[in-house]
Every structure is written in structure tokens, then in C-alpha cells.
Amino acid sequence: MCSAEWLNDTQASIRDIQAECIAILRANGFEPDETKRDQLWEAIQAAIKSHVPAASLLGAGIVQLSSSVTSDSETIAATSKAVKIAMNNANARLAKERNLADLTNVPLARQSLQLGNSATLNVGTTAGTVAAGDDSRIIGTKKAVDDTQIGLAAQGVMWITSADDLSNLPSGARRFASNKAPATVLPAAGYFFIEVLAKRDTANGSCILATSDTRDVWIGFRYTVPDEAGFTWIQLNQNVENLGLTDTVNRALHVNSDGDIRGSLWGDWLSHWLYGQFATRDNNINARATVDWVRQNFLSGFRLGGVESAQVWRAYGYGDNPPYVITGVINGNTDDLIDNVTRRPLQMYINGWRNIDWL
């Protein structure tokens, strides 16, 4: 048998627990429903969600875990797996403070950088080294440039004292040259532009094209040195007599200074014969177009029309309006901005001047 006092205390405790549960339900938006058995659990979950915040940089709270190593979230915590992956990635990278000493395959790294084998060579003046400034390989190239004058902005005159001066020039050399008295190596006095056209593989033989400051052109040969003391020059722009064409000169054909030709085929000057032919043709034409008709129906000329001007600075200038063409761009005060532009219409003449914008 239970005493009345025990029953009263137990009933009071159950009533208190019931009141606490009802308070939790209502505090989280639930009304007691005797048909449900999980309301208290749902109310507790709702209370946790509403009263326990998510973790952030500013305060503690519930945090979500992730194994991603590429996320930049500040509200998700990394797992041990993510930390391990990040550490493995870091260990595979080069350490800056080791200055590339931790490379595992130096030749492969150099190949990937496309450095070539020059990266492993020392600077020097001998074969198998990277050329230094006093290297004969560079000095030899400099001499070739000096001899040929190729690539120089300006050339000094080459004064010729002997035939060997020309023979020693390499193939392709281009120089301004002149005889230095008393030498007579070049074919005439004055200044020449010379170009070495070809060099023999033996005997220092050369073929040189020489153009004088009087526009005369020679080609010179020295086939064998020193057997041939000098160059043999042939002038290329000679007159017909010097070229041995006297037979042609003595023929009956004559060319006048105005371009007219006289010969036995047309019995006189060619222009006279043509005039006669045209006159005969015109006399045999019964009906032909008059000059006035041609001028009224055919295009006979072009010109630019009157000038027009428009301001550009702080104004609209001109648009794209055929048949106008821009004829002037003016910057009166020579600053960074254009001030005015001028234009003129393109016109044609068909029975009077007209703009061609209708084409």
C-alpha cells in the first residue's frame, strides 16, 4: 500500500514534469497533441536550431565538416583527411628557401623550361662555351659586317688603292667607293656604289657591279688573283655605236626626238601616214556621233567640288556622306586635338558637272 503522502508527492512531480514539457512545446511553436508521441523531440530540435548558431569567424556554434581541399569557405571545418591531402600537396612543392636545390630531376626541369644546352655551358672564348665579348667568333662576325657594311645606318666611303681592295670584299658586300689617287682601279673617276655579285671558291676571283655617281653602270671581273693584275670592266649602258650596232644605225629606219618613226613601209614619217589613214576612215563614215552628243551622254571628266569646312573640337564634324571626301585635317594650335576638317564632293562631267552620289 502507498501512503497518501507518497501519492501526492509523485502526482505533484508528474504535474511539474508535464508543465515543463508543455512549456518547451509552446516555447518552440507547438501545441500539446495527445495523438502524437514525438512532439517533445521535435520541439527540442527546433530549440537547438533556433538557439544554437552555426559556427563563424565571429563566434562559436555548430560546424559542418568537409574533406575538400579546394573550398574557400569560412564556415566549414576541414577534416583530418583534407589536412592530410593539403600537407601531401605542400610536401610535393618546391621550398622557396632551398633555391631549387630540392629538384628531383634537374635535366628534366631544364628541358621543361626550354633552356637548351647553353644553360649548362660556361662563358668563354673557345668551342663548347657561350661566346664572350672578345671571342673570335664575335670578332670574326664583326669584321664580316665591317667588310660588307650590311645593316649599318650609314657607310663611310671606301678608298680604293689596289685591285686587291675589291677582290678581298666578301660576296654580297655593298659599299660606296672611290679611287684614291693615283689609283685607277675603278673604271672612272668619282664615287661608285659597288656590289660584289659573286666570289670564286679559289684564287679570290670576284664579279662586281659598279654604278657611278653619273649613273653609268659597269660590271667588272677579276677571275684569278694575282695572275690578273686588275679588273676587266664592261660598261652596260653604252650607246649603239659603242655596242657595235653601226649596221642598224646605217639602216633606213630613223627615230625622231619626239618619238616619230620614218621608214620605207609608210613612205614618210609614221605620224603622216596615220593622219592620212584616219582621214580616209572619217570620210567613209556616213553617220557618226557628234561631239555635242558624246558630251551630253558620256562621262568626260572628274573633279573635286567646292570646299566645305566643319569644326571637330567640341562639335560634330562630318558624317559618312557620299560623295564627299576629306581633303584637310586642321590643328590650328598644334595641341593634341583636331580643330577642323574640310571636305569636297567628288564630281563628274556628263553634260555638266554633277555629284556622283547617285551611282
Coordinates of C-alpha atoms in Angstrom, one line a residue:
M1 CA 0.0 0.0 0.0
C2 CA 1.2 3.5 -0.8
S3 CA 0.7 6.3 1.6
A4 CA -1.4 9.2 0.6
E5 CA 1.6 11.5 1.1
W6 CA 3.7 9.5 -1.4
L7 CA 1.0 9.6 -4.0
N8 CA 0.6 13.3 -3.5
D9 CA 4.3 13.9 -4.0
T10 CA 4.5 11.7 -7.1
Q11 CA 1.4 13.3 -8.6
A12 CA 3.0 16.7 -8.0
S13 CA 6.3 15.7 -9.6
I14 CA 4.4 14.3 -12.7
R15 CA 2.4 17.5 -12.9
D16 CA 5.6 19.6 -12.8
I17 CA 7.3 17.5 -15.5
Q18 CA 4.1 17.8 -17.6
A19 CA 4.2 21.6 -17.1
E20 CA 7.8 21.7 -18.1
C21 CA 7.2 19.7 -21.3
I22 CA 4.2 21.8 -22.2
A23 CA 6.3 25.0 -21.7
I24 CA 9.0 23.5 -24.0
L25 CA 6.4 22.7 -26.7
R26 CA 4.8 26.1 -26.6
A27 CA 8.1 28.0 -26.5
N28 CA 9.0 26.4 -29.8
G29 CA 5.7 26.9 -31.5
F30 CA 4.0 23.5 -30.7
E31 CA 0.6 22.9 -29.0
P32 CA 0.2 19.7 -27.0
D33 CA -1.4 16.9 -29.1
E34 CA -2.3 13.7 -27.2
T35 CA -2.3 11.8 -30.5
K36 CA 1.4 12.4 -31.1
R37 CA 4.4 10.9 -29.2
D38 CA 7.3 12.8 -30.8
Q39 CA 6.4 16.4 -30.2
L40 CA 8.9 16.9 -27.4
W41 CA 11.7 15.7 -29.6
E42 CA 10.7 17.9 -32.5
A43 CA 10.5 20.9 -30.1
I44 CA 13.9 20.2 -28.7
Q45 CA 15.4 20.0 -32.3
A46 CA 13.7 23.3 -33.1
A47 CA 15.1 24.9 -29.9
I48 CA 18.6 23.7 -30.8
K49 CA 18.3 25.1 -34.4
S50 CA 17.0 28.5 -33.2
H51 CA 19.1 29.0 -30.1
V52 CA 22.5 27.3 -31.1
P53 CA 24.0 29.2 -34.1
A54 CA 26.3 27.9 -36.8
A55 CA 30.0 28.5 -36.2
S56 CA 31.6 31.5 -37.8
L57 CA 34.7 33.7 -37.6
L58 CA 32.9 35.8 -35.0
G59 CA 31.5 33.2 -32.6
A60 CA 31.2 29.5 -31.6
G61 CA 28.5 27.3 -32.9
I62 CA 27.7 24.1 -34.8
V63 CA 30.2 23.5 -37.6
Q64 CA 30.0 21.4 -40.8
L65 CA 32.9 19.2 -41.7
S66 CA 34.4 18.8 -45.2
S67 CA 37.3 16.8 -46.8
S68 CA 37.6 19.3 -49.8
V69 CA 41.0 20.9 -50.3
T70 CA 39.7 23.4 -52.9
S71 CA 37.0 25.1 -50.9
D72 CA 37.4 28.7 -49.7
S73 CA 34.5 28.6 -47.2
E74 CA 35.0 30.2 -43.8
T75 CA 32.1 28.4 -42.2
I76 CA 33.1 24.7 -43.0
A77 CA 35.8 22.9 -41.0
A78 CA 38.4 20.7 -42.6
T79 CA 38.6 17.0 -41.7
S80 CA 41.9 15.2 -41.0
K81 CA 41.7 13.8 -44.5
A82 CA 41.6 17.3 -46.0
V83 CA 44.5 18.4 -43.8
K84 CA 46.5 15.3 -44.9
I85 CA 45.9 16.0 -48.6
A86 CA 47.0 19.6 -48.2
M87 CA 50.1 18.5 -46.4
N88 CA 50.9 16.0 -49.1
N89 CA 50.5 18.7 -51.7
A90 CA 52.7 21.1 -49.8
N91 CA 55.4 18.4 -49.4
A92 CA 55.4 17.9 -53.2
R93 CA 56.1 21.6 -53.9
L94 CA 59.5 23.3 -54.1
A95 CA 60.6 25.1 -51.0
K96 CA 61.5 28.8 -51.7
E97 CA 64.2 28.9 -49.2
R98 CA 66.0 25.9 -50.8
N99 CA 66.6 27.8 -54.1
L100 CA 65.6 24.9 -56.4
A101 CA 68.0 22.6 -54.5
D102 CA 65.1 20.2 -53.9
L103 CA 64.6 19.5 -57.6
T104 CA 64.5 15.7 -58.1
N105 CA 65.3 15.8 -61.9
V106 CA 67.3 18.8 -62.9
P107 CA 67.8 17.9 -66.6
L108 CA 64.0 17.3 -67.0
A109 CA 63.3 20.7 -65.3
R110 CA 65.7 22.4 -67.6
Q111 CA 64.1 20.8 -70.6
S112 CA 60.6 21.9 -69.4
L113 CA 61.9 25.5 -69.2
Q114 CA 63.2 25.1 -72.8
L115 CA 66.6 26.5 -71.8
G116 CA 68.6 24.2 -74.1
N117 CA 72.1 23.1 -73.5
S118 CA 73.5 26.7 -73.4
A119 CA 72.2 26.9 -69.8
T120 CA 74.9 24.4 -68.7
L121 CA 77.8 26.0 -70.6
N122 CA 80.3 28.4 -69.2
V123 CA 81.2 31.8 -70.8
G124 CA 84.4 31.6 -72.7
T125 CA 86.2 32.2 -76.0
T126 CA 86.7 28.6 -77.1
A127 CA 84.5 26.0 -78.7
G128 CA 81.9 24.5 -76.3
T129 CA 81.4 27.7 -74.4
V130 CA 79.0 30.6 -74.5
A131 CA 80.7 33.4 -76.5
A132 CA 82.2 36.3 -74.6
G133 CA 82.6 39.8 -76.0
D134 CA 86.2 39.3 -77.0
D135 CA 85.5 35.9 -78.6
S136 CA 87.0 35.4 -82.0
R137 CA 83.6 34.1 -83.1
I138 CA 82.1 37.5 -82.4
I139 CA 85.1 39.5 -83.6
G140 CA 85.0 37.5 -86.9
T141 CA 81.3 38.3 -87.4
K142 CA 82.1 42.0 -86.6
K143 CA 84.8 42.0 -89.3
A144 CA 82.3 40.5 -91.8
V145 CA 79.8 43.2 -91.0
D146 CA 82.5 45.9 -91.3
D147 CA 83.6 44.5 -94.7
T148 CA 80.1 44.2 -96.1
Q149 CA 78.6 47.2 -94.3
I150 CA 75.3 45.3 -94.2
G151 CA 72.9 46.6 -91.6
L152 CA 74.7 49.9 -90.9
A153 CA 72.7 53.1 -90.9
A154 CA 75.4 55.0 -92.8
Q155 CA 78.5 53.9 -94.7
G156 CA 81.9 55.6 -94.9
V157 CA 83.5 55.9 -98.4
M158 CA 85.9 53.0 -99.1
W159 CA 89.0 54.5 -100.7
I160 CA 90.5 52.0 -103.3
T161 CA 94.2 51.9 -103.6
S162 CA 94.7 48.5 -105.3
A163 CA 92.6 45.8 -107.1
D164 CA 93.1 43.6 -104.0
D165 CA 90.9 46.0 -102.0
L166 CA 88.0 45.0 -104.2
S167 CA 89.0 41.3 -104.5
N168 CA 89.1 40.9 -100.7
L169 CA 85.5 42.0 -100.3
P170 CA 83.2 39.1 -99.4
S171 CA 80.2 38.1 -101.6
G172 CA 77.2 40.3 -101.1
A173 CA 79.2 43.3 -99.8
R174 CA 77.8 46.7 -100.7
R175 CA 80.0 49.8 -100.4
F176 CA 80.4 53.3 -101.5
A177 CA 83.8 53.6 -103.0
S178 CA 86.2 55.8 -105.0
N179 CA 89.7 55.6 -106.4
K180 CA 92.3 57.1 -104.1
A181 CA 94.8 59.0 -106.3
P182 CA 96.9 57.9 -108.1
A183 CA 95.0 54.5 -108.2
T184 CA 92.7 53.8 -111.2
V185 CA 91.1 50.5 -110.1
L186 CA 87.5 51.6 -110.6
P187 CA 86.6 52.3 -114.2
A188 CA 86.1 56.1 -113.9
A189 CA 86.7 59.0 -111.5
G190 CA 84.1 60.0 -109.0
Y191 CA 82.1 57.9 -106.5
F192 CA 80.7 54.5 -107.1
F193 CA 78.1 52.2 -105.4
I194 CA 79.6 48.7 -105.7
E195 CA 78.1 45.3 -105.0
V196 CA 80.0 42.0 -105.0
L197 CA 77.8 39.8 -107.1
A198 CA 79.8 36.6 -106.7
K199 CA 83.1 35.1 -105.4
R200 CA 85.1 32.2 -106.8
D201 CA 85.9 29.3 -104.5
T202 CA 89.6 29.7 -105.4
A203 CA 92.0 32.4 -106.4
N204 CA 90.0 35.2 -104.8
G205 CA 88.1 35.7 -108.0
S206 CA 85.3 38.3 -108.0
C207 CA 82.5 39.7 -110.1
I208 CA 81.5 43.3 -109.1
L209 CA 78.7 45.6 -110.3
A210 CA 79.6 49.3 -110.1
T211 CA 77.3 52.2 -110.6
S212 CA 78.9 55.7 -110.8
D213 CA 77.5 59.0 -109.5
T214 CA 76.9 59.9 -113.2
R215 CA 74.6 56.9 -113.5
D216 CA 76.9 54.9 -115.7
V217 CA 76.9 51.1 -114.9
W218 CA 79.9 48.7 -115.2
I219 CA 80.4 45.1 -114.5
G220 CA 83.9 44.0 -113.5
F221 CA 85.7 40.7 -113.5
R222 CA 89.0 39.6 -111.9
Y223 CA 89.0 35.8 -112.3
T224 CA 92.4 34.9 -110.9
V225 CA 94.5 36.7 -108.3
P226 CA 97.4 37.6 -108.6
D227 CA 97.6 36.4 -112.2
E228 CA 95.3 39.2 -113.3
A229 CA 96.6 42.5 -112.1
G230 CA 93.3 44.3 -112.2
F231 CA 89.6 44.1 -113.1
T232 CA 88.3 44.0 -116.6
W233 CA 85.3 46.4 -116.8
I234 CA 82.5 46.3 -119.3
Q235 CA 80.1 49.3 -119.5
L236 CA 76.5 48.2 -119.6
N237 CA 74.8 51.4 -120.6
Q238 CA 76.7 52.3 -123.8
N239 CA 75.3 53.9 -126.9
V240 CA 74.6 51.9 -130.1
E241 CA 77.9 52.8 -131.7
N242 CA 79.9 51.6 -128.7
L243 CA 77.9 48.5 -128.7
G244 CA 78.9 47.7 -132.3
L245 CA 75.4 48.3 -133.7
T246 CA 76.6 50.5 -136.6
D247 CA 74.8 48.4 -139.2
T248 CA 71.5 49.1 -137.5
V249 CA 72.3 52.8 -137.3
N250 CA 73.1 52.9 -141.1
R251 CA 69.7 51.4 -142.0
A252 CA 66.9 53.5 -143.4
L253 CA 64.9 53.5 -140.2
H254 CA 65.0 56.8 -138.2
V255 CA 63.5 57.7 -134.9
N256 CA 62.8 61.4 -134.3
S257 CA 63.3 63.1 -130.9
D258 CA 59.6 63.3 -130.5
G259 CA 59.2 59.5 -130.9
D260 CA 58.0 59.6 -134.6
I261 CA 59.4 56.9 -136.8
R262 CA 60.4 57.2 -140.5
G263 CA 60.6 54.2 -142.8
S264 CA 60.1 53.0 -146.3
L265 CA 57.0 50.9 -145.4
W266 CA 54.8 54.1 -145.0
G267 CA 56.9 56.2 -147.3
D268 CA 57.4 59.0 -144.8
W269 CA 57.0 59.7 -141.1
L270 CA 54.6 57.3 -139.4
S271 CA 52.6 60.1 -138.0
H272 CA 51.8 61.4 -141.5
W273 CA 50.7 58.0 -142.7
L274 CA 48.4 57.6 -139.6
Y275 CA 46.8 61.0 -140.2
G276 CA 46.1 60.0 -143.8
Q277 CA 44.6 56.7 -142.7
F278 CA 42.4 58.4 -140.1
A279 CA 41.2 61.0 -142.7
T280 CA 40.3 58.2 -145.1
R281 CA 38.4 56.4 -142.4
D282 CA 36.5 59.5 -141.4
N283 CA 35.5 60.3 -144.9
N284 CA 34.0 56.8 -145.3
I285 CA 31.8 57.2 -142.2
N286 CA 28.3 58.4 -143.3
A287 CA 26.7 58.7 -139.9
R288 CA 28.7 59.3 -136.7
A289 CA 28.2 60.7 -133.3
T290 CA 28.7 64.4 -132.9
V291 CA 31.0 65.9 -130.3
D292 CA 28.0 67.6 -128.6
W293 CA 26.1 64.2 -128.4
V294 CA 29.1 62.5 -126.9
R295 CA 29.5 65.3 -124.3
Q296 CA 25.8 65.0 -123.4
N297 CA 25.7 61.3 -122.9
F298 CA 29.2 60.2 -121.8
L299 CA 31.4 60.8 -118.9
S300 CA 34.2 63.1 -119.8
G301 CA 35.9 64.3 -116.6
F302 CA 36.2 64.2 -112.8
R303 CA 36.9 66.9 -110.3
L304 CA 36.6 67.9 -106.7
G305 CA 33.8 70.4 -106.0
G306 CA 33.8 73.4 -103.6
V307 CA 35.4 73.1 -100.2
E308 CA 33.3 72.8 -97.1
S309 CA 34.6 73.1 -93.5
A310 CA 33.3 71.8 -90.2
Q311 CA 34.5 72.2 -86.6
V312 CA 35.6 68.9 -84.9
W313 CA 36.6 70.1 -81.4
R314 CA 33.5 70.2 -79.3
A315 CA 31.4 69.8 -82.4
Y316 CA 30.1 67.0 -84.6
G317 CA 32.4 67.2 -87.6
Y318 CA 31.2 65.3 -90.7
G319 CA 29.4 62.0 -91.0
D320 CA 29.8 59.4 -93.8
N321 CA 28.1 61.3 -96.7
P322 CA 28.9 60.2 -100.2
P323 CA 30.3 61.6 -102.5
Y324 CA 32.3 63.7 -100.1
V325 CA 36.0 63.0 -99.4
I326 CA 38.1 64.5 -96.6
T327 CA 40.6 66.9 -98.1
G328 CA 42.1 68.5 -94.9
V329 CA 42.5 68.0 -91.2
I330 CA 43.5 71.1 -89.3
N331 CA 45.0 71.5 -85.9
G332 CA 45.4 75.3 -85.6
N333 CA 47.1 75.4 -82.2
T334 CA 49.1 72.2 -82.6
D335 CA 47.7 70.7 -79.4
D336 CA 46.5 67.1 -79.0
L337 CA 43.1 67.7 -80.5
I338 CA 41.9 68.2 -84.1
D339 CA 40.1 71.6 -84.6
N340 CA 38.5 71.4 -88.1
V341 CA 38.2 69.2 -91.2
T342 CA 37.5 70.1 -94.8
R343 CA 35.8 68.1 -97.5
R344 CA 34.9 68.4 -101.1
P345 CA 32.3 66.5 -103.2
L346 CA 33.6 64.1 -105.9
Q347 CA 32.0 65.3 -109.2
M348 CA 31.8 64.0 -112.8
Y349 CA 31.0 65.8 -116.1
I350 CA 28.1 64.4 -118.1
N351 CA 26.5 67.4 -119.9
G352 CA 27.5 69.5 -116.9
W353 CA 29.2 68.9 -113.5
R354 CA 27.2 66.8 -111.0
N355 CA 28.0 64.9 -107.8
I356 CA 28.4 61.2 -108.3
D357 CA 26.4 60.1 -105.2
W358 CA 23.7 58.8 -107.4
L359 CA 25.9 55.9 -108.7

